[in-house]
């Protein structure tokens, strides 16, 4: 039975950590080592981790100063002793047969094994989202890369990675970028995958209800980091059979989606006045990173309409005040 090292970066996850660990320790597949990497938590996360480790010998606790989830996962990779690596976020949980289900990929000697997941958010719960468009086994790396991009390439969980490939090619999470570092890790790893397997089951629970999660809010300061990510993505995708037009369209769509997400967050921020929202959206639209989106672009036109709408609301509010 192959050994699986489960790496869990932990930062102020006291509310969810015990639930996460219970779901791992109750797995039907038991040849696991659980590496809890505490990333400078200021709540009771570390105490919970040590308490669980005292009761379960498969748990190893690693404590470090706060450096971010990427550094925490990298620390876990240094200590891992398994044949495969599975990443789990500390506020998520697993179906009891999560690792048993993924182990089906061992039969095909797959280097990357994936499954589907449930999404839990304020908009609803138990919304199934599958990873790949394809089921079964994939052996074409270019097809693998493109199907990853259309699935959950942006997350490390709901997957198993072969540790020997990670170490042989020194694949690590990039601590110098603030977002999409998981996407870069997955695509760098995919370059060396001979065979990938997709398990058509929903076995992972992704919890987006945790307000302290780093992915819960995108900040304007992330723009430079996102541009850097797109540069790394461009270099990686050039190594595949993806055509130039398709590659450029994909990168452009990422920038559009990012811009929309930031503007949406600004619009929903109740702490900001209408004037401040208008100023921030205007600053975003005129940022150099988004200038190639402007000509006859649906996203650009939408944002112009959004800005005009906000300006009209601001004027209407001012008139009502002086009535």
PDB file of C-alpha atoms in Angstrom:
ATOM      1  CA  UNK A   1       0.000   0.000   0.000  1.00  0.00           C
ATOM      2  CA  UNK A   2       1.516   3.297  -1.116  1.00  0.00           C
ATOM      3  CA  UNK A   3       2.102   5.953   1.510  1.00  0.00           C
ATOM      4  CA  UNK A   4       0.435   9.348   1.149  1.00  0.00           C
ATOM      5  CA  UNK A   5       1.836  12.451   2.832  1.00  0.00           C
ATOM      6  CA  UNK A   6      -0.934  14.933   3.618  1.00  0.00           C
ATOM      7  CA  UNK A   7       0.333  18.521   3.861  1.00  0.00           C
ATOM      8  CA  UNK A   8      -1.886  21.050   5.649  1.00  0.00           C
ATOM      9  CA  UNK A   9      -0.802  24.709   5.918  1.00  0.00           C
ATOM     10  CA  UNK A  10      -2.389  26.134   9.067  1.00  0.00           C
ATOM     11  CA  UNK A  11      -2.992  29.810   9.755  1.00  0.00           C
ATOM     12  CA  UNK A  12      -5.586  30.913  12.336  1.00  0.00           C
ATOM     13  CA  UNK A  13      -7.781  27.925  11.507  1.00  0.00           C
ATOM     14  CA  UNK A  14      -8.837  27.001  15.050  1.00  0.00           C
ATOM     15  CA  UNK A  15     -12.521  27.133  14.112  1.00  0.00           C
ATOM     16  CA  UNK A  16     -12.171  24.438  11.450  1.00  0.00           C
ATOM     17  CA  UNK A  17      -8.944  22.528  12.117  1.00  0.00           C
ATOM     18  CA  UNK A  18     -10.412  19.771  14.313  1.00  0.00           C
ATOM     19  CA  UNK A  19     -13.134  19.076  11.741  1.00  0.00           C
ATOM     20  CA  UNK A  20     -10.503  18.899   9.013  1.00  0.00           C
ATOM     21  CA  UNK A  21      -8.265  16.543  10.994  1.00  0.00           C
ATOM     22  CA  UNK A  22     -11.121  14.269  12.027  1.00  0.00           C
ATOM     23  CA  UNK A  23     -12.088  13.849   8.380  1.00  0.00           C
ATOM     24  CA  UNK A  24      -8.489  12.827   7.580  1.00  0.00           C
ATOM     25  CA  UNK A  25      -7.954  10.487  10.515  1.00  0.00           C
ATOM     26  CA  UNK A  26     -11.225   8.696   9.743  1.00  0.00           C
ATOM     27  CA  UNK A  27     -10.189   7.876   6.188  1.00  0.00           C
ATOM     28  CA  UNK A  28     -10.742   4.322   4.961  1.00  0.00           C
ATOM     29  CA  UNK A  29      -7.235   4.517   3.449  1.00  0.00           C
ATOM     30  CA  UNK A  30      -4.961   4.605   6.478  1.00  0.00           C
ATOM     31  CA  UNK A  31      -1.373   4.596   5.197  1.00  0.00           C
ATOM     32  CA  UNK A  32      -1.031   8.319   5.743  1.00  0.00           C
ATOM     33  CA  UNK A  33       1.306  10.776   7.371  1.00  0.00           C
ATOM     34  CA  UNK A  34      -0.229  14.132   8.228  1.00  0.00           C
ATOM     35  CA  UNK A  35       2.092  17.141   8.184  1.00  0.00           C
ATOM     36  CA  UNK A  36       0.557  20.119   9.962  1.00  0.00           C
ATOM     37  CA  UNK A  37       2.582  23.228   9.154  1.00  0.00           C
ATOM     38  CA  UNK A  38       1.595  26.027  11.513  1.00  0.00           C
ATOM     39  CA  UNK A  39       2.334  29.310   9.756  1.00  0.00           C
ATOM     40  CA  UNK A  40       2.598  31.667  12.724  1.00  0.00           C
ATOM     41  CA  UNK A  41      -1.020  31.350  13.867  1.00  0.00           C
ATOM     42  CA  UNK A  42      -2.111  33.760  16.601  1.00  0.00           C
ATOM     43  CA  UNK A  43      -5.190  31.768  17.671  1.00  0.00           C
ATOM     44  CA  UNK A  44      -5.397  28.251  19.189  1.00  0.00           C
ATOM     45  CA  UNK A  45      -4.435  26.438  15.974  1.00  0.00           C
ATOM     46  CA  UNK A  46      -1.004  25.328  17.229  1.00  0.00           C
ATOM     47  CA  UNK A  47      -2.408  24.052  20.527  1.00  0.00           C
ATOM     48  CA  UNK A  48      -5.058  22.066  18.654  1.00  0.00           C
ATOM     49  CA  UNK A  49      -2.394  20.641  16.358  1.00  0.00           C
ATOM     50  CA  UNK A  50      -0.190  19.474  19.264  1.00  0.00           C
ATOM     51  CA  UNK A  51      -3.198  18.048  21.104  1.00  0.00           C
ATOM     52  CA  UNK A  52      -4.178  15.971  18.079  1.00  0.00           C
ATOM     53  CA  UNK A  53      -0.575  14.861  17.516  1.00  0.00           C
ATOM     54  CA  UNK A  54      -0.392  13.512  21.055  1.00  0.00           C
ATOM     55  CA  UNK A  55      -3.346  11.246  20.305  1.00  0.00           C
ATOM     56  CA  UNK A  56      -2.384  10.221  16.759  1.00  0.00           C
ATOM     57  CA  UNK A  57       1.131   9.099  15.823  1.00  0.00           C
ATOM     58  CA  UNK A  58       0.567   9.755  12.115  1.00  0.00           C
ATOM     59  CA  UNK A  59       0.451  13.515  12.780  1.00  0.00           C
ATOM     60  CA  UNK A  60       3.661  15.583  12.605  1.00  0.00           C
ATOM     61  CA  UNK A  61       3.530  19.243  13.690  1.00  0.00           C
ATOM     62  CA  UNK A  62       5.897  21.755  12.122  1.00  0.00           C
ATOM     63  CA  UNK A  63       5.928  25.296  13.480  1.00  0.00           C
ATOM     64  CA  UNK A  64       7.284  28.304  11.577  1.00  0.00           C
ATOM     65  CA  UNK A  65       6.988  32.077  11.601  1.00  0.00           C
ATOM     66  CA  UNK A  66       4.294  33.492   9.366  1.00  0.00           C
ATOM     67  CA  UNK A  67       5.504  33.284   5.759  1.00  0.00           C
ATOM     68  CA  UNK A  68       2.347  32.435   3.849  1.00  0.00           C
ATOM     69  CA  UNK A  69       0.661  29.287   2.577  1.00  0.00           C
ATOM     70  CA  UNK A  70       3.231  28.716  -0.187  1.00  0.00           C
ATOM     71  CA  UNK A  71       6.146  28.646   2.257  1.00  0.00           C
ATOM     72  CA  UNK A  72       4.150  26.386   4.579  1.00  0.00           C
ATOM     73  CA  UNK A  73       3.452  23.892   1.796  1.00  0.00           C
ATOM     74  CA  UNK A  74       7.101  23.992   0.747  1.00  0.00           C
ATOM     75  CA  UNK A  75       8.103  23.214   4.333  1.00  0.00           C
ATOM     76  CA  UNK A  76       5.785  20.226   4.253  1.00  0.00           C
ATOM     77  CA  UNK A  77       7.386  18.999   1.031  1.00  0.00           C
ATOM     78  CA  UNK A  78      10.802  19.029   2.724  1.00  0.00           C
ATOM     79  CA  UNK A  79       9.570  16.736   5.507  1.00  0.00           C
ATOM     80  CA  UNK A  80       7.316  14.428   3.480  1.00  0.00           C
ATOM     81  CA  UNK A  81       8.228  10.727   3.297  1.00  0.00           C
ATOM     82  CA  UNK A  82       5.297   9.362   1.264  1.00  0.00           C
ATOM     83  CA  UNK A  83       5.071   8.093  -2.298  1.00  0.00           C
ATOM     84  CA  UNK A  84       2.387  10.655  -3.094  1.00  0.00           C
ATOM     85  CA  UNK A  85       1.526  14.124  -1.797  1.00  0.00           C
ATOM     86  CA  UNK A  86      -1.975  15.312  -1.011  1.00  0.00           C
ATOM     87  CA  UNK A  87      -2.628  18.936  -0.070  1.00  0.00           C
ATOM     88  CA  UNK A  88      -5.565  19.844   2.178  1.00  0.00           C
ATOM     89  CA  UNK A  89      -6.517  23.314   3.405  1.00  0.00           C
ATOM     90  CA  UNK A  90      -7.093  23.566   7.152  1.00  0.00           C
ATOM     91  CA  UNK A  91     -10.649  24.876   6.784  1.00  0.00           C
ATOM     92  CA  UNK A  92     -11.754  22.155   4.357  1.00  0.00           C
ATOM     93  CA  UNK A  93     -12.800  18.552   4.962  1.00  0.00           C
ATOM     94  CA  UNK A  94     -12.899  15.214   3.129  1.00  0.00           C
ATOM     95  CA  UNK A  95     -15.302  12.440   2.342  1.00  0.00           C
ATOM     96  CA  UNK A  96     -14.333   9.254   4.313  1.00  0.00           C
ATOM     97  CA  UNK A  97     -13.202   7.534   1.088  1.00  0.00           C
ATOM     98  CA  UNK A  98     -11.289  10.523  -0.323  1.00  0.00           C
ATOM     99  CA  UNK A  99      -7.853   8.893  -0.369  1.00  0.00           C
ATOM    100  CA  UNK A 100      -9.286   5.446  -1.089  1.00  0.00           C
ATOM    101  CA  UNK A 101     -11.019   6.911  -4.127  1.00  0.00           C
ATOM    102  CA  UNK A 102      -7.894   8.699  -5.350  1.00  0.00           C
ATOM    103  CA  UNK A 103      -5.828   5.536  -4.831  1.00  0.00           C
ATOM    104  CA  UNK A 104      -7.681   4.012  -7.792  1.00  0.00           C
ATOM    105  CA  UNK A 105      -5.177   5.942  -9.894  1.00  0.00           C
ATOM    106  CA  UNK A 106      -2.350   3.828  -8.458  1.00  0.00           C
ATOM    107  CA  UNK A 107      -3.514   0.941 -10.648  1.00  0.00           C
ATOM    108  CA  UNK A 108      -2.591   2.943 -13.767  1.00  0.00           C
ATOM    109  CA  UNK A 109       0.640   4.176 -12.150  1.00  0.00           C
ATOM    110  CA  UNK A 110      -0.591   7.747 -12.635  1.00  0.00           C
ATOM    111  CA  UNK A 111       1.651  10.684 -11.722  1.00  0.00           C
ATOM    112  CA  UNK A 112      -1.311  13.011 -11.141  1.00  0.00           C
ATOM    113  CA  UNK A 113      -4.644  11.815  -9.760  1.00  0.00           C
ATOM    114  CA  UNK A 114      -7.655  14.127  -9.482  1.00  0.00           C
ATOM    115  CA  UNK A 115     -11.252  14.048  -8.301  1.00  0.00           C
ATOM    116  CA  UNK A 116     -14.232  16.404  -8.071  1.00  0.00           C
ATOM    117  CA  UNK A 117     -15.189  18.598  -5.128  1.00  0.00           C
ATOM    118  CA  UNK A 118     -18.089  20.277  -3.357  1.00  0.00           C
ATOM    119  CA  UNK A 119     -18.119  24.057  -3.041  1.00  0.00           C
ATOM    120  CA  UNK A 120     -19.498  25.592   0.186  1.00  0.00           C
ATOM    121  CA  UNK A 121     -20.122  29.350   0.110  1.00  0.00           C
ATOM    122  CA  UNK A 122     -22.616  31.988   1.173  1.00  0.00           C
ATOM    123  CA  UNK A 123     -24.375  31.370  -2.132  1.00  0.00           C
ATOM    124  CA  UNK A 124     -25.130  27.755  -1.319  1.00  0.00           C
ATOM    125  CA  UNK A 125     -23.658  24.455  -0.247  1.00  0.00           C
ATOM    126  CA  UNK A 126     -22.798  21.153  -1.824  1.00  0.00           C
ATOM    127  CA  UNK A 127     -22.399  22.571  -5.314  1.00  0.00           C
ATOM    128  CA  UNK A 128     -20.464  19.923  -7.230  1.00  0.00           C
ATOM    129  CA  UNK A 129     -17.733  21.098  -9.569  1.00  0.00           C
ATOM    130  CA  UNK A 130     -15.643  18.552 -11.449  1.00  0.00           C
ATOM    131  CA  UNK A 131     -11.965  18.953 -12.154  1.00  0.00           C
ATOM    132  CA  UNK A 132     -11.433  17.612 -15.650  1.00  0.00           C
ATOM    133  CA  UNK A 133     -13.674  17.534 -18.679  1.00  0.00           C
ATOM    134  CA  UNK A 134     -12.213  14.085 -19.337  1.00  0.00           C
ATOM    135  CA  UNK A 135     -12.569  10.999 -17.140  1.00  0.00           C
ATOM    136  CA  UNK A 136     -10.234   8.036 -17.004  1.00  0.00           C
ATOM    137  CA  UNK A 137      -6.578   8.285 -17.997  1.00  0.00           C
ATOM    138  CA  UNK A 138      -4.773  11.061 -19.872  1.00  0.00           C
ATOM    139  CA  UNK A 139      -1.319  10.627 -21.391  1.00  0.00           C
ATOM    140  CA  UNK A 140      -1.001  13.653 -23.697  1.00  0.00           C
ATOM    141  CA  UNK A 141       0.626  16.480 -21.695  1.00  0.00           C
ATOM    142  CA  UNK A 142      -0.800  19.242 -23.861  1.00  0.00           C
ATOM    143  CA  UNK A 143      -4.310  17.852 -23.465  1.00  0.00           C
ATOM    144  CA  UNK A 144      -3.648  17.502 -19.743  1.00  0.00           C
ATOM    145  CA  UNK A 145      -2.552  21.139 -19.469  1.00  0.00           C
ATOM    146  CA  UNK A 146      -5.552  22.442 -21.373  1.00  0.00           C
ATOM    147  CA  UNK A 147      -8.030  20.336 -19.397  1.00  0.00           C
ATOM    148  CA  UNK A 148      -6.394  21.493 -16.177  1.00  0.00           C
ATOM    149  CA  UNK A 149      -6.861  25.105 -17.254  1.00  0.00           C
ATOM    150  CA  UNK A 150     -10.563  24.463 -17.829  1.00  0.00           C
ATOM    151  CA  UNK A 151     -10.915  22.699 -14.470  1.00  0.00           C
ATOM    152  CA  UNK A 152      -9.376  23.364 -11.064  1.00  0.00           C
ATOM    153  CA  UNK A 153      -5.774  23.980 -12.062  1.00  0.00           C
ATOM    154  CA  UNK A 154      -5.781  26.922  -9.654  1.00  0.00           C
ATOM    155  CA  UNK A 155      -5.917  24.776  -6.515  1.00  0.00           C
ATOM    156  CA  UNK A 156      -3.575  22.077  -5.149  1.00  0.00           C
ATOM    157  CA  UNK A 157      -6.225  19.997  -3.370  1.00  0.00           C
ATOM    158  CA  UNK A 158      -8.470  17.246  -4.812  1.00  0.00           C
ATOM    159  CA  UNK A 159      -5.263  15.872  -6.310  1.00  0.00           C
ATOM    160  CA  UNK A 160      -2.383  13.514  -5.579  1.00  0.00           C
ATOM    161  CA  UNK A 161       1.143  14.301  -6.813  1.00  0.00           C
ATOM    162  CA  UNK A 162       4.057  11.888  -7.045  1.00  0.00           C
ATOM    163  CA  UNK A 163       6.706  13.116  -4.591  1.00  0.00           C
ATOM    164  CA  UNK A 164       9.654  11.789  -6.608  1.00  0.00           C
ATOM    165  CA  UNK A 165       8.712  14.061  -9.547  1.00  0.00           C
ATOM    166  CA  UNK A 166       8.442  17.089  -7.262  1.00  0.00           C
ATOM    167  CA  UNK A 167      11.891  16.448  -5.809  1.00  0.00           C
ATOM    168  CA  UNK A 168      13.598  15.435  -9.032  1.00  0.00           C
ATOM    169  CA  UNK A 169      12.556  18.656 -10.744  1.00  0.00           C
ATOM    170  CA  UNK A 170      12.666  20.846  -7.620  1.00  0.00           C
ATOM    171  CA  UNK A 171       9.068  21.993  -8.054  1.00  0.00           C
ATOM    172  CA  UNK A 172       7.967  24.402  -5.342  1.00  0.00           C
ATOM    173  CA  UNK A 173       5.256  26.943  -4.621  1.00  0.00           C
ATOM    174  CA  UNK A 174       6.373  30.478  -5.471  1.00  0.00           C
ATOM    175  CA  UNK A 175       6.408  32.587  -2.322  1.00  0.00           C
ATOM    176  CA  UNK A 176       7.161  35.750  -4.294  1.00  0.00           C
ATOM    177  CA  UNK A 177       3.673  35.986  -5.807  1.00  0.00           C
ATOM    178  CA  UNK A 178       0.516  36.762  -3.832  1.00  0.00           C
ATOM    179  CA  UNK A 179      -2.021  34.782  -5.827  1.00  0.00           C
ATOM    180  CA  UNK A 180      -2.348  31.952  -8.380  1.00  0.00           C
ATOM    181  CA  UNK A 181       0.815  30.342  -7.001  1.00  0.00           C
ATOM    182  CA  UNK A 182      -1.103  27.051  -6.904  1.00  0.00           C
ATOM    183  CA  UNK A 183      -1.838  27.339 -10.628  1.00  0.00           C
ATOM    184  CA  UNK A 184       1.854  27.832 -11.411  1.00  0.00           C
ATOM    185  CA  UNK A 185       2.798  24.836  -9.230  1.00  0.00           C
ATOM    186  CA  UNK A 186       0.248  22.596 -10.953  1.00  0.00           C
ATOM    187  CA  UNK A 187       1.296  23.596 -14.463  1.00  0.00           C
ATOM    188  CA  UNK A 188       5.004  23.254 -13.674  1.00  0.00           C
ATOM    189  CA  UNK A 189       4.277  19.779 -12.329  1.00  0.00           C
ATOM    190  CA  UNK A 190       2.123  18.884 -15.363  1.00  0.00           C
ATOM    191  CA  UNK A 191       5.183  19.282 -17.611  1.00  0.00           C
ATOM    192  CA  UNK A 192       6.586  16.040 -16.193  1.00  0.00           C
ATOM    193  CA  UNK A 193       3.400  13.976 -15.946  1.00  0.00           C
ATOM    194  CA  UNK A 194       3.479  10.817 -18.055  1.00  0.00           C
ATOM    195  CA  UNK A 195      -0.014   9.750 -17.110  1.00  0.00           C
ATOM    196  CA  UNK A 196      -2.882  11.415 -15.242  1.00  0.00           C
ATOM    197  CA  UNK A 197      -6.058   9.847 -13.871  1.00  0.00           C
ATOM    198  CA  UNK A 198      -9.366  11.511 -13.125  1.00  0.00           C
ATOM    199  CA  UNK A 199     -11.634   9.830 -10.604  1.00  0.00           C
ATOM    200  CA  UNK A 200     -15.274  10.727 -11.437  1.00  0.00           C
ATOM    201  CA  UNK A 201     -16.314  11.190  -7.809  1.00  0.00           C
ATOM    202  CA  UNK A 202     -16.889  14.255  -5.627  1.00  0.00           C
ATOM    203  CA  UNK A 203     -14.725  13.647  -2.563  1.00  0.00           C
ATOM    204  CA  UNK A 204     -13.327  16.995  -1.376  1.00  0.00           C
ATOM    205  CA  UNK A 205     -15.202  19.773   0.440  1.00  0.00           C
ATOM    206  CA  UNK A 206     -13.976  23.280  -0.355  1.00  0.00           C
ATOM    207  CA  UNK A 207     -14.985  25.737   2.366  1.00  0.00           C
ATOM    208  CA  UNK A 208     -15.297  29.352   1.220  1.00  0.00           C
ATOM    209  CA  UNK A 209     -17.117  30.436   4.380  1.00  0.00           C
ATOM    210  CA  UNK A 210     -13.892  31.200   6.237  1.00  0.00           C
ATOM    211  CA  UNK A 211     -13.517  34.980   6.223  1.00  0.00           C
ATOM    212  CA  UNK A 212      -9.865  34.761   7.248  1.00  0.00           C
ATOM    213  CA  UNK A 213      -8.929  32.720   4.195  1.00  0.00           C
ATOM    214  CA  UNK A 214      -6.342  34.505   2.041  1.00  0.00           C
ATOM    215  CA  UNK A 215      -8.401  33.872  -1.076  1.00  0.00           C
ATOM    216  CA  UNK A 216     -11.535  35.454   0.401  1.00  0.00           C
ATOM    217  CA  UNK A 217     -10.665  38.934  -0.884  1.00  0.00           C
ATOM    218  CA  UNK A 218      -8.587  40.200  -3.786  1.00  0.00           C
ATOM    219  CA  UNK A 219      -6.815  43.489  -3.129  1.00  0.00           C
ATOM    220  CA  UNK A 220      -5.750  46.135  -5.610  1.00  0.00           C
ATOM    221  CA  UNK A 221      -2.128  45.677  -4.530  1.00  0.00           C
ATOM    222  CA  UNK A 222      -2.246  42.220  -6.139  1.00  0.00           C
ATOM    223  CA  UNK A 223      -2.218  43.647  -9.678  1.00  0.00           C
ATOM    224  CA  UNK A 224       1.570  43.526 -10.093  1.00  0.00           C
ATOM    225  CA  UNK A 225       1.603  39.995  -8.712  1.00  0.00           C
ATOM    226  CA  UNK A 226      -1.142  38.938 -11.123  1.00  0.00           C
ATOM    227  CA  UNK A 227       0.773  40.390 -14.084  1.00  0.00           C
ATOM    228  CA  UNK A 228       3.827  38.432 -12.920  1.00  0.00           C
ATOM    229  CA  UNK A 229       1.708  35.267 -12.779  1.00  0.00           C
ATOM    230  CA  UNK A 230       0.498  35.815 -16.322  1.00  0.00           C
ATOM    231  CA  UNK A 231       4.115  36.152 -17.427  1.00  0.00           C
ATOM    232  CA  UNK A 232       5.000  32.824 -15.811  1.00  0.00           C
ATOM    233  CA  UNK A 233       1.884  31.249 -17.329  1.00  0.00           C
ATOM    234  CA  UNK A 234       2.817  32.535 -20.774  1.00  0.00           C
ATOM    235  CA  UNK A 235       6.259  30.936 -20.486  1.00  0.00           C
ATOM    236  CA  UNK A 236       4.770  27.603 -19.329  1.00  0.00           C
ATOM    237  CA  UNK A 237       2.069  27.503 -22.012  1.00  0.00           C
ATOM    238  CA  UNK A 238       4.631  28.183 -24.743  1.00  0.00           C
ATOM    239  CA  UNK A 239       6.088  24.769 -23.898  1.00  0.00           C
ATOM    240  CA  UNK A 240       2.806  23.076 -24.827  1.00  0.00           C
ATOM    241  CA  UNK A 241       1.101  22.623 -28.190  1.00  0.00           C
ATOM    242  CA  UNK A 242      -1.342  25.437 -27.417  1.00  0.00           C
ATOM    243  CA  UNK A 243      -1.505  27.845 -30.346  1.00  0.00           C
ATOM    244  CA  UNK A 244      -0.428  31.471 -29.943  1.00  0.00           C
ATOM    245  CA  UNK A 245      -3.925  32.868 -30.531  1.00  0.00           C
ATOM    246  CA  UNK A 246      -5.478  30.479 -28.011  1.00  0.00           C
ATOM    247  CA  UNK A 247      -2.733  31.209 -25.480  1.00  0.00           C
ATOM    248  CA  UNK A 248      -3.115  34.972 -25.786  1.00  0.00           C
ATOM    249  CA  UNK A 249      -6.897  34.700 -25.578  1.00  0.00           C
ATOM    250  CA  UNK A 250      -6.615  32.644 -22.391  1.00  0.00           C
ATOM    251  CA  UNK A 251      -4.253  35.150 -20.754  1.00  0.00           C
ATOM    252  CA  UNK A 252      -6.479  38.044 -21.814  1.00  0.00           C
ATOM    253  CA  UNK A 253      -9.561  36.347 -20.360  1.00  0.00           C
ATOM    254  CA  UNK A 254      -7.706  35.877 -17.061  1.00  0.00           C
ATOM    255  CA  UNK A 255      -6.988  39.603 -16.891  1.00  0.00           C
ATOM    256  CA  UNK A 256     -10.615  40.406 -17.708  1.00  0.00           C
ATOM    257  CA  UNK A 257     -11.895  38.065 -15.001  1.00  0.00           C
ATOM    258  CA  UNK A 258      -9.430  39.513 -12.498  1.00  0.00           C
ATOM    259  CA  UNK A 259     -10.508  43.077 -13.283  1.00  0.00           C
ATOM    260  CA  UNK A 260     -14.172  42.164 -12.962  1.00  0.00           C
ATOM    261  CA  UNK A 261     -13.546  40.443  -9.639  1.00  0.00           C
ATOM    262  CA  UNK A 262     -11.743  43.463  -8.210  1.00  0.00           C
ATOM    263  CA  UNK A 263     -14.420  45.879  -9.390  1.00  0.00           C
ATOM    264  CA  UNK A 264     -17.109  43.617  -7.982  1.00  0.00           C
ATOM    265  CA  UNK A 265     -15.346  43.539  -4.600  1.00  0.00           C
ATOM    266  CA  UNK A 266     -15.097  47.336  -4.605  1.00  0.00           C
ATOM    267  CA  UNK A 267     -18.778  47.699  -5.481  1.00  0.00           C
ATOM    268  CA  UNK A 268     -19.819  45.388  -2.645  1.00  0.00           C
ATOM    269  CA  UNK A 269     -17.557  46.979  -0.034  1.00  0.00           C
ATOM    270  CA  UNK A 270     -19.960  48.712   2.365  1.00  0.00           C
ATOM    271  CA  UNK A 271     -17.105  50.520   4.084  1.00  0.00           C
ATOM    272  CA  UNK A 272     -16.413  52.613   0.985  1.00  0.00           C
ATOM    273  CA  UNK A 273     -18.370  55.725   0.046  1.00  0.00           C
ATOM    274  CA  UNK A 274     -19.733  56.021  -3.495  1.00  0.00           C
ATOM    275  CA  UNK A 275     -17.073  58.629  -4.215  1.00  0.00           C
ATOM    276  CA  UNK A 276     -14.313  56.291  -3.052  1.00  0.00           C
ATOM    277  CA  UNK A 277     -15.762  53.377  -5.060  1.00  0.00           C
ATOM    278  CA  UNK A 278     -15.828  55.543  -8.170  1.00  0.00           C
ATOM    279  CA  UNK A 279     -12.232  56.611  -7.580  1.00  0.00           C
ATOM    280  CA  UNK A 280     -10.980  53.062  -7.078  1.00  0.00           C
ATOM    281  CA  UNK A 281     -12.798  51.678 -10.131  1.00  0.00           C
ATOM    282  CA  UNK A 282     -11.492  54.570 -12.219  1.00  0.00           C
ATOM    283  CA  UNK A 283      -7.938  53.896 -11.014  1.00  0.00           C
ATOM    284  CA  UNK A 284      -8.271  50.226 -11.929  1.00  0.00           C
ATOM    285  CA  UNK A 285      -9.617  50.863 -15.411  1.00  0.00           C
ATOM    286  CA  UNK A 286      -6.769  53.254 -16.215  1.00  0.00           C
ATOM    287  CA  UNK A 287      -4.068  50.962 -14.776  1.00  0.00           C
ATOM    288  CA  UNK A 288      -1.432  50.069 -17.364  1.00  0.00           C
ATOM    289  CA  UNK A 289      -2.007  46.328 -16.856  1.00  0.00           C
ATOM    290  CA  UNK A 290      -5.525  46.542 -18.327  1.00  0.00           C
ATOM    291  CA  UNK A 291      -4.991  48.889 -21.267  1.00  0.00           C
ATOM    292  CA  UNK A 292      -5.004  46.127 -23.880  1.00  0.00           C
ATOM    293  CA  UNK A 293      -8.577  45.278 -22.824  1.00  0.00           C
ATOM    294  CA  UNK A 294      -9.984  48.658 -23.841  1.00  0.00           C
ATOM    295  CA  UNK A 295     -10.760  48.639 -27.599  1.00  0.00           C
ATOM    296  CA  UNK A 296     -14.320  47.442 -28.293  1.00  0.00           C
ATOM    297  CA  UNK A 297     -14.055  45.044 -25.376  1.00  0.00           C
ATOM    298  CA  UNK A 298     -17.234  43.864 -23.649  1.00  0.00           C
ATOM    299  CA  UNK A 299     -15.589  43.912 -20.247  1.00  0.00           C
ATOM    300  CA  UNK A 300     -14.311  47.450 -20.776  1.00  0.00           C
ATOM    301  CA  UNK A 301     -17.742  48.648 -21.896  1.00  0.00           C
ATOM    302  CA  UNK A 302     -19.360  46.972 -18.901  1.00  0.00           C
ATOM    303  CA  UNK A 303     -16.966  48.674 -16.523  1.00  0.00           C
ATOM    304  CA  UNK A 304     -17.608  52.044 -18.155  1.00  0.00           C
ATOM    305  CA  UNK A 305     -21.328  51.502 -17.630  1.00  0.00           C
ATOM    306  CA  UNK A 306     -20.706  50.467 -14.026  1.00  0.00           C
ATOM    307  CA  UNK A 307     -18.668  53.605 -13.413  1.00  0.00           C
ATOM    308  CA  UNK A 308     -21.326  55.806 -15.048  1.00  0.00           C
ATOM    309  CA  UNK A 309     -24.010  54.156 -12.938  1.00  0.00           C
ATOM    310  CA  UNK A 310     -22.040  54.830  -9.761  1.00  0.00           C
ATOM    311  CA  UNK A 311     -21.525  58.449 -10.758  1.00  0.00           C
ATOM    312  CA  UNK A 312     -25.279  58.851 -11.334  1.00  0.00           C
ATOM    313  CA  UNK A 313     -25.979  57.326  -7.913  1.00  0.00           C
ATOM    314  CA  UNK A 314     -23.507  59.733  -6.353  1.00  0.00           C
ATOM    315  CA  UNK A 315     -25.182  62.732  -8.020  1.00  0.00           C
ATOM    316  CA  UNK A 316     -28.669  61.527  -7.039  1.00  0.00           C
ATOM    317  CA  UNK A 317     -27.561  61.079  -3.440  1.00  0.00           C
ATOM    318  CA  UNK A 318     -26.083  64.588  -3.379  1.00  0.00           C
ATOM    319  CA  UNK A 319     -29.333  66.084  -4.713  1.00  0.00           C
ATOM    320  CA  UNK A 320     -31.368  64.288  -2.066  1.00  0.00           C
ATOM    321  CA  UNK A 321     -29.128  65.617   0.680  1.00  0.00           C
ATOM    322  CA  UNK A 322     -29.693  69.234  -0.410  1.00  0.00           C
ATOM    323  CA  UNK A 323     -33.476  68.975  -0.901  1.00  0.00           C
TER     324      UNK A 323
END
